[in-house]
Amino acid sequence: MFYPIAIEIGGPDQAFGVEVPDIPGCFSAGDTMDEAIANAREAIDGHLAILADDNAEIPIASTVEHYLRHPDFAGRIWAVVEVDLARYLGKAEKVNVTLPVRLTHRIDRYVARHPQYSRSGFLAEAALEKLAADA
């Protein structure tokens, strides 16, 4: 999942500030743009770990476009930080899912070409993307 981050430009005596609009209270900063983005990833991971420990809902990421014209973020530069949500969603649970055979074959062919996925991982990511679009 890609979380948008709003970056406030720093200066010679001021750090680059970062806010993660989809995760209330998630802020970070860095002396350079690259450091600010790296620190944002750490801040996101920290917030999501706390939410997971509290059994709270993990926020679904919005698109950058969702925030582009939001007055609270006027003048900010946008970037996205990729986060693997699997480790925050709880332990794995085996479920029985029935799919059409041709769809299963298409999924398996896709997974064979993209080794970062298992069939389950692919289905989980597809579900998260659909849920994010509905948010």
Coordinates of C-alpha atoms in Angstrom, one line a residue:
M1 CA 0.0 0.0 0.0
F2 CA 1.3 3.5 -0.8
Y3 CA 0.6 6.1 1.8
P4 CA 0.7 9.7 0.6
I5 CA 2.9 12.1 2.6
A6 CA 2.7 15.9 2.6
I7 CA 6.2 17.5 2.8
E8 CA 6.7 21.0 3.9
I9 CA 9.8 22.5 2.4
G10 CA 12.6 23.2 4.8
G11 CA 15.3 25.7 4.6
P12 CA 18.9 26.3 5.8
D13 CA 17.7 26.6 9.4
Q14 CA 14.5 24.5 9.2
A15 CA 13.9 20.8 8.6
F16 CA 11.6 19.3 6.0
G17 CA 8.4 18.5 7.8
V18 CA 6.2 15.5 6.9
E19 CA 2.6 14.7 7.7
V20 CA 0.8 11.5 6.8
P21 CA -2.8 12.6 6.3
D22 CA -4.3 9.1 6.4
I23 CA -2.7 8.3 9.8
P24 CA -3.8 10.9 12.4
G25 CA -1.0 12.2 14.5
C26 CA 1.7 10.7 12.2
F27 CA 4.4 13.3 11.7
S28 CA 8.1 13.3 10.9
A29 CA 10.9 15.5 9.7
G30 CA 14.4 15.4 8.2
D31 CA 17.2 17.8 7.4
T32 CA 17.0 16.8 3.7
M33 CA 14.1 15.7 1.5
D34 CA 15.5 12.2 1.3
E35 CA 15.9 12.0 5.0
A36 CA 12.4 13.3 5.6
I37 CA 10.9 10.6 3.3
A38 CA 13.0 7.9 5.1
N39 CA 11.9 9.2 8.5
A40 CA 8.3 9.2 7.3
R41 CA 8.5 5.5 6.6
E42 CA 9.8 4.9 10.2
A43 CA 7.0 7.1 11.6
I44 CA 4.4 5.2 9.6
D45 CA 5.8 1.8 10.7
G46 CA 5.7 3.0 14.3
H47 CA 2.2 4.2 14.2
L48 CA 0.9 1.1 12.5
A49 CA 2.7 -1.1 15.0
I50 CA 1.0 0.7 17.9
L51 CA -2.4 0.5 16.2
A52 CA -1.9 -3.3 15.6
D53 CA -0.9 -3.8 19.2
D54 CA -4.0 -2.0 20.3
N55 CA -6.2 -4.1 17.9
A56 CA -7.2 -0.8 16.2
E57 CA -8.2 -0.5 12.6
I58 CA -5.3 0.0 10.2
P59 CA -6.1 3.0 8.0
I60 CA -6.3 2.4 4.3
A61 CA -4.2 4.8 2.2
S62 CA -5.9 7.4 0.1
T63 CA -4.5 8.6 -3.2
V64 CA -2.4 11.7 -3.5
E65 CA -5.1 13.2 -5.7
H66 CA -7.5 12.9 -2.8
Y67 CA -5.5 15.5 -0.9
L68 CA -4.1 17.8 -3.7
R69 CA -6.7 20.5 -3.3
H70 CA -7.2 20.2 0.4
P71 CA -6.5 23.6 2.0
D72 CA -4.6 22.1 5.0
F73 CA -1.9 20.9 2.6
A74 CA -1.6 23.9 0.3
G75 CA 2.0 24.4 -0.9
R76 CA 3.2 21.0 0.2
I77 CA 5.1 18.6 -2.0
W78 CA 3.7 15.1 -2.3
A79 CA 5.4 11.7 -2.2
V80 CA 4.3 8.2 -1.4
V81 CA 5.7 5.7 1.0
E82 CA 5.2 2.0 0.3
V83 CA 4.3 0.0 3.3
D84 CA 3.6 -3.8 3.5
L85 CA 0.5 -4.0 5.6
A86 CA 0.6 -7.7 6.0
R87 CA 2.5 -7.6 9.3
Y88 CA 0.0 -5.2 10.8
L89 CA -3.2 -7.1 9.9
G90 CA -2.8 -10.0 12.4
K91 CA -1.8 -13.6 12.2
A92 CA -2.7 -15.6 9.1
E93 CA -6.0 -17.3 9.0
K94 CA -6.8 -20.1 6.7
V95 CA -10.1 -19.7 4.8
N96 CA -11.7 -21.8 2.1
V97 CA -12.4 -19.7 -1.0
T98 CA -14.1 -20.9 -4.1
L99 CA -13.0 -19.3 -7.4
P100 CA -13.7 -20.1 -11.0
V101 CA -11.0 -22.4 -12.4
R102 CA -10.0 -20.0 -15.2
L103 CA -9.6 -17.2 -12.7
T104 CA -7.4 -19.4 -10.5
H105 CA -5.3 -20.3 -13.5
R106 CA -4.9 -16.6 -14.4
I107 CA -3.9 -15.8 -10.8
D108 CA -1.4 -18.6 -10.8
R109 CA 0.2 -17.5 -14.1
Y110 CA 0.5 -14.0 -12.7
V111 CA 2.1 -15.2 -9.5
A112 CA 4.5 -17.4 -11.5
R113 CA 5.7 -14.2 -13.3
H114 CA 5.9 -12.1 -10.1
P115 CA 7.8 -14.1 -7.5
Q116 CA 7.2 -11.5 -4.8
Y117 CA 3.6 -13.0 -4.5
S118 CA 2.1 -16.2 -3.4
R119 CA -1.5 -16.9 -4.4
S120 CA -2.6 -15.8 -0.9
G121 CA -0.5 -12.7 -1.0
F122 CA -1.8 -11.7 -4.4
L123 CA -5.4 -12.2 -3.2
A124 CA -4.8 -10.2 0.0
E125 CA -3.2 -7.3 -1.9
A126 CA -6.1 -7.3 -4.4
A127 CA -8.5 -7.2 -1.5
L128 CA -6.7 -4.3 0.2
E129 CA -6.6 -2.3 -3.1
K130 CA -10.4 -2.8 -3.5
L131 CA -11.0 -1.8 0.1
A132 CA -8.9 1.3 -0.4
A133 CA -10.8 2.3 -3.5
D134 CA -14.0 2.0 -1.5
A135 CA -12.8 4.1 1.5

